[in-house]
Amino acid sequence: MKILLVTGTRPNFPKIAPIAAELRKFPDRFEPLVVHTGQHYDYNLSQIFFDDLELPPPDCMLEARGDSPTAQMGDIIIKLGELLAERQSELVIVVGDTTSTVAGALAGASQQIPVAHVEAGLRSGDRTMPEEINRLATDAMADMLFTHSADADANLRAENVPEHSIFRVGNVMIDTLMRFRERARQSAILQRLSLTECGYVLVTMHRPANVDDPARLRSLLTAVAGLSDHIDVVFPMHPRTHKRVQEFDLTSLLKTPRLQTIGPVGYVDMLRLQEAARLVLVDSGGIQEETTVLGVPCLTMRENTERSVTITEGTNRLIGCDGDSILAAALEVVSQPVASFDPRIPDLWDGCAAERIVGVLADGIVQR
């Protein structure tokens, strides 16, 4: 089976890597081709992750271009369509909820090629989020919907997705986490940043709703700066966030003694920073899942989350986007003794999701 695996942004690499590796174990059954659309490509956001994850360079780089998400999506669809036809692909696998995800699904569906969506069924209920539209559109086109939790299954059933198309396989991101967890513990990132175990808060933020609004970004950064009056804070800054901080003239808010702003870091270093943190403060989806398995408290600076299982069964808590509320919630966590408990890890988040996905593909179960 000739399979095209589509990726385009850093959060999707830990999802693609275990699937590609598992498919390559069966060269007599599968011919996987990893395609990087070129979305948001630069070394720190892309190639360093391929290196960290021991993933060979992409088999194909589309170098998609466009001045807007719509234009970029159109370029991806055209280039993927040409590649699918040239290679006579038999299946398209897309992961996550990015522009590349929905573009890959559209390219496959338009040529009547079956589409498999990994991380299907996640819903925030907020259609102002571009990711939510991408999730809905991708799932509507997918023939095989691989989910990681019971609530995702329920969401798909509520949208009348046929039962035979839903496969709960677990979370492929956790496959990657478990594979590289020991290696991450050998990272020297804490020493390089003069951090101590459980002695700092890790902060990330990049979502447009948080960083593109000057007033909201100011409020969030004020909360982060206020938190650094009480505990060390490390803030790997996404290029989008860095650009907005400069554009809105907010750099001075980050000049406090116990707050370190650094550039993007690779997967292994980021995993180490998460596992050793006293608290993780984020607006990212994937980190909500990783902290759940790591057993690290996570506060999510959003009004909703598509990963509700990290709240019902994990370590995550939604705290909204008000700076004062965020600071109060963070101080409450860091003022308490370090929690000693076994995290409640969702069912099938055991490091074997990619194996299950490939098992389904090996069975040839595609009904349209």
GROMACS .gro file of C-alpha atoms in nm:
model
  368
    1MET     CA    1   0.000   0.000   0.000
    2LYS     CA    2   0.140   0.336  -0.106
    3ILE     CA    3   0.076   0.579   0.179
    4LEU     CA    4   0.128   0.954   0.191
    5LEU     CA    5   0.186   1.092   0.543
    6VAL     CA    6   0.131   1.468   0.552
    7THR     CA    7   0.285   1.703   0.806
    8GLY     CA    8   0.368   2.070   0.813
    9THR     CA    9   0.414   2.209   1.165
   10ARG     CA   10   0.622   2.121   1.468
   11PRO     CA   11   0.332   1.996   1.688
   12ASN     CA   12   0.255   1.727   1.431
   13PHE     CA   13   0.603   1.577   1.407
   14PRO     CA   14   0.574   1.370   1.730
   15LYS     CA   15   0.251   1.229   1.586
   16ILE     CA   16   0.390   1.144   1.242
   17ALA     CA   17   0.721   0.998   1.368
   18PRO     CA   18   0.589   0.681   1.540
   19ILE     CA   19   0.346   0.605   1.255
   20ALA     CA   20   0.617   0.637   0.990
   21ALA     CA   21   0.855   0.423   1.197
   22GLU     CA   22   0.593   0.151   1.248
   23LEU     CA   23   0.496   0.144   0.878
   24ARG     CA   24   0.862   0.105   0.780
   25LYS     CA   25   0.880  -0.217   0.981
   26PHE     CA   26   0.669  -0.381   0.708
   27PRO     CA   27   0.830  -0.292   0.374
   28ASP     CA   28   0.649  -0.578   0.205
   29ARG     CA   29   0.310  -0.430   0.302
   30PHE     CA   30   0.355  -0.052   0.309
   31GLU     CA   31   0.539   0.216   0.112
   32PRO     CA   32   0.518   0.528   0.331
   33LEU     CA   33   0.618   0.868   0.196
   34VAL     CA   34   0.651   1.152   0.449
   35VAL     CA   35   0.560   1.487   0.294
   36HIS     CA   36   0.641   1.819   0.460
   37THR     CA   37   0.414   2.086   0.319
   38GLY     CA   38   0.654   2.365   0.412
   39GLN     CA   39   0.400   2.533   0.639
   40HIS     CA   40   0.585   2.751   0.895
   41TYR     CA   41   0.919   2.599   0.800
   42ASP     CA   42   1.238   2.708   0.968
   43TYR     CA   43   1.514   2.506   1.131
   44ASN     CA   44   1.414   2.556   1.495
   45LEU     CA   45   1.049   2.479   1.424
   46SER     CA   46   1.106   2.189   1.188
   47GLN     CA   47   1.442   2.030   1.116
   48ILE     CA   48   1.557   2.022   1.479
   49PHE     CA   49   1.245   1.821   1.559
   50PHE     CA   50   1.317   1.572   1.282
   51ASP     CA   51   1.667   1.535   1.426
   52ASP     CA   52   1.545   1.493   1.784
   53LEU     CA   53   1.282   1.238   1.686
   54GLU     CA   54   1.530   1.038   1.477
   55LEU     CA   55   1.296   1.086   1.184
   56PRO     CA   56   1.467   1.080   0.844
   57PRO     CA   57   1.438   1.400   0.642
   58PRO     CA   58   1.099   1.432   0.471
   59ASP     CA   59   1.080   1.232   0.151
   60CYS     CA   60   0.928   1.536  -0.016
   61MET     CA   61   0.922   1.909   0.061
   62LEU     CA   62   0.633   2.094  -0.103
   63GLU     CA   63   0.757   2.440  -0.007
   64ALA     CA   64   0.400   2.568  -0.001
   65ARG     CA   65   0.363   2.942  -0.028
   66GLY     CA   66   0.084   3.191   0.033
   67ASP     CA   67   0.025   3.531   0.191
   68SER     CA   68  -0.272   3.399   0.390
   69PRO     CA   69  -0.383   3.064   0.535
   70THR     CA   70  -0.632   3.032   0.248
   71ALA     CA   71  -0.368   3.096  -0.017
   72GLN     CA   72  -0.126   2.860   0.152
   73MET     CA   73  -0.392   2.592   0.174
   74GLY     CA   74  -0.465   2.628  -0.197
   75ASP     CA   75  -0.097   2.585  -0.283
   76ILE     CA   76  -0.070   2.276  -0.060
   77ILE     CA   77  -0.378   2.118  -0.219
   78ILE     CA   78  -0.248   2.175  -0.572
   79LYS     CA   79   0.099   2.038  -0.496
   80LEU     CA   80  -0.030   1.743  -0.295
   81GLY     CA   81  -0.280   1.662  -0.569
   82GLU     CA   82  -0.001   1.643  -0.823
   83LEU     CA   83   0.209   1.425  -0.594
   84LEU     CA   84  -0.081   1.188  -0.519
   85ALA     CA   85  -0.152   1.139  -0.888
   86GLU     CA   86   0.214   1.096  -0.979
   87ARG     CA   87   0.274   0.840  -0.706
   88GLN     CA   88  -0.062   0.665  -0.742
   89SER     CA   89  -0.108   0.678  -0.365
   90GLU     CA   90  -0.365   0.449  -0.206
   91LEU     CA   91  -0.408   0.624   0.130
   92VAL     CA   92  -0.347   0.970   0.277
   93ILE     CA   93  -0.272   0.995   0.649
   94VAL     CA   94  -0.313   1.336   0.812
   95VAL     CA   95  -0.260   1.424   1.177
   96GLY     CA   96  -0.375   1.701   1.407
   97ASP     CA   97  -0.566   2.014   1.311
   98THR     CA   98  -0.343   2.245   1.107
   99THR     CA   99  -0.380   2.398   0.762
  100SER     CA  100  -0.169   2.109   0.629
  101THR     CA  101  -0.410   1.861   0.789
  102VAL     CA  102  -0.724   1.984   0.617
  103ALA     CA  103  -0.538   2.050   0.291
  104GLY     CA  104  -0.411   1.692   0.288
  105ALA     CA  105  -0.761   1.560   0.349
  106LEU     CA  106  -0.902   1.777   0.069
  107ALA     CA  107  -0.633   1.667  -0.173
  108GLY     CA  108  -0.702   1.301  -0.103
  109ALA     CA  109  -1.079   1.324  -0.098
  110SER     CA  110  -1.091   1.520  -0.424
  111GLN     CA  111  -0.912   1.231  -0.596
  112GLN     CA  112  -1.123   0.964  -0.426
  113ILE     CA  113  -0.823   0.841  -0.229
  114PRO     CA  114  -0.911   0.718   0.122
  115VAL     CA  115  -0.812   0.955   0.402
  116ALA     CA  116  -0.714   0.854   0.755
  117HIS     CA  117  -0.722   1.121   1.027
  118VAL     CA  118  -0.510   1.060   1.336
  119GLU     CA  119  -0.633   1.256   1.640
  120ALA     CA  120  -0.989   1.261   1.510
  121GLY     CA  121  -1.292   1.365   1.712
  122LEU     CA  122  -1.139   1.641   1.924
  123ARG     CA  123  -1.379   1.929   1.975
  124SER     CA  124  -1.356   2.254   2.168
  125GLY     CA  125  -1.701   2.377   2.065
  126ASP     CA  126  -1.544   2.709   1.964
  127ARG     CA  127  -1.574   2.776   1.592
  128THR     CA  128  -1.380   3.101   1.619
  129MET     CA  129  -1.069   2.881   1.644
  130PRO     CA  130  -0.922   2.799   1.301
  131GLU     CA  131  -0.816   2.462   1.443
  132GLU     CA  132  -1.177   2.373   1.524
  133ILE     CA  133  -1.284   2.437   1.166
  134ASN     CA  134  -0.991   2.226   1.046
  135ARG     CA  135  -1.091   1.941   1.277
  136LEU     CA  136  -1.454   1.945   1.167
  137ALA     CA  137  -1.368   1.961   0.797
  138THR     CA  138  -1.103   1.690   0.815
  139ASP     CA  139  -1.326   1.449   1.006
  140ALA     CA  140  -1.609   1.508   0.758
  141MET     CA  141  -1.381   1.393   0.474
  142ALA     CA  142  -1.198   1.111   0.651
  143ASP     CA  143  -1.273   0.745   0.585
  144MET     CA  144  -1.078   0.619   0.885
  145LEU     CA  145  -1.091   0.820   1.207
  146PHE     CA  146  -0.830   0.726   1.465
  147THR     CA  147  -0.919   0.861   1.810
  148HIS     CA  148  -0.736   0.875   2.141
  149SER     CA  149  -1.019   0.888   2.395
  150ALA     CA  150  -1.381   0.792   2.457
  151ASP     CA  151  -1.501   1.153   2.442
  152ALA     CA  152  -1.359   1.184   2.090
  153ASP     CA  153  -1.554   0.873   1.989
  154ALA     CA  154  -1.868   1.026   2.136
  155ASN     CA  155  -1.814   1.352   1.946
  156LEU     CA  156  -1.790   1.164   1.616
  157ARG     CA  157  -2.100   0.956   1.687
  158ALA     CA  158  -2.292   1.276   1.764
  159GLU     CA  159  -2.193   1.398   1.417
  160ASN     CA  160  -2.326   1.075   1.260
  161VAL     CA  161  -1.988   0.933   1.167
  162PRO     CA  162  -2.039   0.562   1.089
  163GLU     CA  163  -1.927   0.332   1.367
  164HIS     CA  164  -1.718   0.125   1.128
  165SER     CA  165  -1.504   0.431   1.053
  166ILE     CA  166  -1.406   0.503   1.417
  167PHE     CA  167  -1.100   0.335   1.565
  168ARG     CA  168  -0.986   0.421   1.916
  169VAL     CA  169  -0.614   0.353   1.916
  170GLY     CA  170  -0.469   0.579   2.185
  171ASN     CA  171  -0.245   0.882   2.159
  172VAL     CA  172   0.049   0.870   1.917
  173MET     CA  173   0.211   1.171   2.086
  174ILE     CA  174   0.249   0.956   2.395
  175ASP     CA  175   0.425   0.690   2.186
  176THR     CA  176   0.692   0.950   2.115
  177LEU     CA  177   0.702   1.075   2.474
  178MET     CA  178   0.758   0.726   2.611
  179ARG     CA  179   1.024   0.647   2.355
  180PHE     CA  180   1.229   0.959   2.430
  181ARG     CA  181   1.155   1.012   2.800
  182GLU     CA  182   1.479   0.855   2.924
  183ARG     CA  183   1.681   1.038   2.663
  184ALA     CA  184   1.518   1.365   2.770
  185ARG     CA  185   1.628   1.301   3.127
  186GLN     CA  186   1.987   1.317   3.002
  187SER     CA  187   1.933   1.665   2.854
  188ALA     CA  188   2.150   1.941   3.000
  189ILE     CA  189   1.886   2.210   2.942
  190LEU     CA  190   1.830   2.266   3.315
  191GLN     CA  191   2.198   2.323   3.377
  192ARG     CA  192   2.228   2.555   3.077
  193LEU     CA  193   1.945   2.768   3.211
  194SER     CA  194   2.047   2.740   3.579
  195LEU     CA  195   1.715   2.579   3.671
  196THR     CA  196   1.644   2.326   3.946
  197GLU     CA  197   1.394   2.039   3.949
  198CYS     CA  198   1.048   2.159   4.055
  199GLY     CA  199   1.196   2.505   4.107
  200TYR     CA  200   1.050   2.685   3.807
  201VAL     CA  201   0.741   2.738   3.595
  202LEU     CA  202   0.746   2.662   3.222
  203VAL     CA  203   0.538   2.899   3.007
  204THR     CA  204   0.438   2.870   2.642
  205MET     CA  205   0.187   3.072   2.440
  206HIS     CA  206   0.135   3.112   2.071
  207ARG     CA  207  -0.234   3.094   1.984
  208PRO     CA  208  -0.358   3.390   1.779
  209ALA     CA  209  -0.643   3.459   2.023
  210ASN     CA  210  -0.385   3.517   2.297
  211VAL     CA  211  -0.095   3.683   2.119
  212ASP     CA  212  -0.254   3.885   1.839
  213ASP     CA  213  -0.463   4.103   2.071
  214PRO     CA  214  -0.241   4.373   2.228
  215ALA     CA  215  -0.452   4.411   2.544
  216ARG     CA  216  -0.477   4.037   2.604
  217LEU     CA  217  -0.110   3.976   2.540
  218ARG     CA  218  -0.018   4.257   2.778
  219SER     CA  219  -0.241   4.103   3.045
  220LEU     CA  220  -0.089   3.758   2.998
  221LEU     CA  221   0.268   3.884   3.004
  222THR     CA  222   0.196   4.092   3.313
  223ALA     CA  223   0.074   3.775   3.485
  224VAL     CA  224   0.387   3.585   3.378
  225ALA     CA  225   0.611   3.868   3.503
  226GLY     CA  226   0.420   3.878   3.832
  227LEU     CA  227   0.466   3.505   3.873
  228SER     CA  228   0.841   3.548   3.835
  229ASP     CA  229   0.842   3.757   4.154
  230HIS     CA  230   0.777   3.430   4.339
  231ILE     CA  231   0.948   3.155   4.137
  232ASP     CA  232   1.181   3.118   3.841
  233VAL     CA  233   1.004   3.123   3.505
  234VAL     CA  234   1.135   3.000   3.170
  235PHE     CA  235   0.950   3.108   2.856
  236PRO     CA  236   1.053   2.948   2.522
  237MET     CA  237   0.902   3.206   2.291
  238HIS     CA  238   0.734   3.106   1.967
  239PRO     CA  239   0.835   3.330   1.671
  240ARG     CA  240   0.477   3.452   1.639
  241THR     CA  241   0.472   3.558   2.003
  242HIS     CA  242   0.814   3.720   1.978
  243LYS     CA  243   0.701   3.918   1.677
  244ARG     CA  244   0.388   4.042   1.856
  245VAL     CA  245   0.581   4.135   2.173
  246GLN     CA  246   0.805   4.358   1.966
  247GLU     CA  247   0.523   4.492   1.750
  248PHE     CA  248   0.314   4.589   2.054
  249ASP     CA  249   0.617   4.730   2.241
  250LEU     CA  250   0.581   4.488   2.533
  251THR     CA  251   0.944   4.382   2.570
  252SER     CA  252   0.987   4.575   2.895
  253LEU     CA  253   0.730   4.352   3.068
  254LEU     CA  254   0.965   4.057   3.033
  255LYS     CA  255   1.270   4.222   3.185
  256THR     CA  256   1.248   4.079   3.536
  257PRO     CA  257   1.534   3.900   3.715
  258ARG     CA  258   1.375   3.555   3.748
  259LEU     CA  259   1.215   3.538   3.405
  260GLN     CA  260   1.415   3.384   3.119
  261THR     CA  261   1.287   3.420   2.764
  262ILE     CA  262   1.457   3.184   2.522
  263GLY     CA  263   1.407   3.078   2.162
  264PRO     CA  264   1.224   2.763   2.054
  265VAL     CA  265   1.382   2.441   2.179
  266GLY     CA  266   1.386   2.091   2.034
  267TYR     CA  267   1.158   1.807   2.137
  268VAL     CA  268   1.396   1.640   2.382
  269ASP     CA  269   1.484   1.963   2.566
  270MET     CA  270   1.118   2.065   2.579
  271LEU     CA  271   1.020   1.729   2.723
  272ARG     CA  272   1.286   1.770   2.993
  273LEU     CA  273   1.163   2.121   3.074
  274GLN     CA  274   0.809   1.989   3.113
  275GLU     CA  275   0.892   1.691   3.331
  276ALA     CA  276   1.110   1.890   3.571
  277ALA     CA  277   0.874   2.189   3.603
  278ARG     CA  278   0.679   2.274   3.917
  279LEU     CA  279   0.398   2.394   3.692
  280VAL     CA  280   0.339   2.432   3.319
  281LEU     CA  281   0.138   2.732   3.200
  282VAL     CA  282   0.026   2.697   2.838
  283ASP     CA  283  -0.221   2.759   2.561
  284SER     CA  284  -0.091   2.460   2.363
  285GLY     CA  285  -0.297   2.148   2.299
  286GLY     CA  286  -0.023   1.887   2.290
  287ILE     CA  287   0.142   2.000   2.612
  288GLN     CA  288  -0.186   1.945   2.796
  289GLU     CA  289  -0.156   1.579   2.695
  290GLU     CA  290   0.214   1.542   2.770
  291THR     CA  291   0.187   1.694   3.118
  292THR     CA  292  -0.101   1.455   3.192
  293VAL     CA  293   0.126   1.156   3.132
  294LEU     CA  294   0.422   1.320   3.307
  295GLY     CA  295   0.209   1.396   3.611
  296VAL     CA  296   0.297   1.766   3.608
  297PRO     CA  297   0.032   2.029   3.698
  298CYS     CA  298  -0.084   2.219   3.390
  299LEU     CA  299  -0.287   2.539   3.373
  300THR     CA  300  -0.431   2.620   3.031
  301MET     CA  301  -0.480   2.986   2.941
  302ARG     CA  302  -0.792   2.936   2.733
  303GLU     CA  303  -1.169   2.941   2.781
  304ASN     CA  304  -1.210   2.594   2.632
  305THR     CA  305  -1.011   2.291   2.528
  306GLU     CA  306  -1.058   2.018   2.273
  307ARG     CA  307  -0.862   1.788   2.504
  308SER     CA  308  -1.116   1.756   2.781
  309VAL     CA  309  -0.980   1.415   2.881
  310THR     CA  310  -0.673   1.594   3.022
  311ILE     CA  311  -0.908   1.762   3.270
  312THR     CA  312  -1.131   1.465   3.359
  313GLU     CA  313  -0.844   1.216   3.377
  314GLY     CA  314  -0.527   1.425   3.378
  315THR     CA  315  -0.346   1.711   3.546
  316ASN     CA  316  -0.487   1.997   3.338
  317ARG     CA  317  -0.713   2.282   3.446
  318LEU     CA  318  -0.870   2.558   3.238
  319ILE     CA  319  -0.815   2.903   3.388
  320GLY     CA  320  -0.928   3.140   3.115
  321CYS     CA  321  -0.738   3.437   2.974
  322ASP     CA  322  -0.766   3.699   3.247
  323GLY     CA  323  -0.421   3.792   3.372
  324ASP     CA  324  -0.521   3.837   3.737
  325SER     CA  325  -0.697   3.500   3.744
  326ILE     CA  326  -0.402   3.330   3.579
  327LEU     CA  327  -0.157   3.472   3.831
  328ALA     CA  328  -0.380   3.374   4.124
  329ALA     CA  329  -0.421   3.016   3.995
  330ALA     CA  330  -0.049   2.976   3.930
  331LEU     CA  331   0.048   3.109   4.272
  332GLU     CA  332  -0.198   2.869   4.433
  333VAL     CA  333  -0.022   2.574   4.268
  334VAL     CA  334   0.336   2.682   4.338
  335SER     CA  335   0.261   2.772   4.699
  336GLN     CA  336   0.150   2.418   4.778
  337PRO     CA  337   0.382   2.126   4.850
  338VAL     CA  338   0.495   1.941   4.539
  339ALA     CA  339   0.222   1.690   4.459
  340SER     CA  340   0.309   1.326   4.507
  341PHE     CA  341   0.059   1.116   4.317
  342ASP     CA  342   0.024   0.874   4.030
  343PRO     CA  343  -0.123   1.061   3.734
  344ARG     CA  344  -0.450   0.932   3.594
  345ILE     CA  345  -0.342   0.835   3.245
  346PRO     CA  346  -0.624   0.787   2.992
  347ASP     CA  347  -0.689   0.441   2.855
  348LEU     CA  348  -0.458   0.332   2.569
  349TRP     CA  349  -0.210   0.615   2.628
  350ASP     CA  350   0.052   0.344   2.665
  351GLY     CA  351   0.301   0.401   2.386
  352CYS     CA  352   0.142   0.155   2.144
  353ALA     CA  353  -0.096   0.375   1.943
  354ALA     CA  354   0.107   0.365   1.621
  355GLU     CA  355   0.119  -0.013   1.643
  356ARG     CA  356  -0.261  -0.021   1.665
  357ILE     CA  357  -0.299   0.219   1.373
  358VAL     CA  358  -0.077   0.007   1.151
  359GLY     CA  359  -0.263  -0.302   1.269
  360VAL     CA  360  -0.589  -0.153   1.144
  361LEU     CA  361  -0.426  -0.061   0.813
  362ALA     CA  362  -0.284  -0.412   0.779
  363ASP     CA  363  -0.637  -0.549   0.815
  364GLY     CA  364  -0.737  -0.340   0.515
  365ILE     CA  365  -1.042  -0.193   0.688
  366VAL     CA  366  -1.155   0.096   0.469
  367GLN     CA  367  -1.527   0.134   0.408
  368ARG     CA  368  -1.651   0.434   0.216
   0.00000   0.00000   0.00000
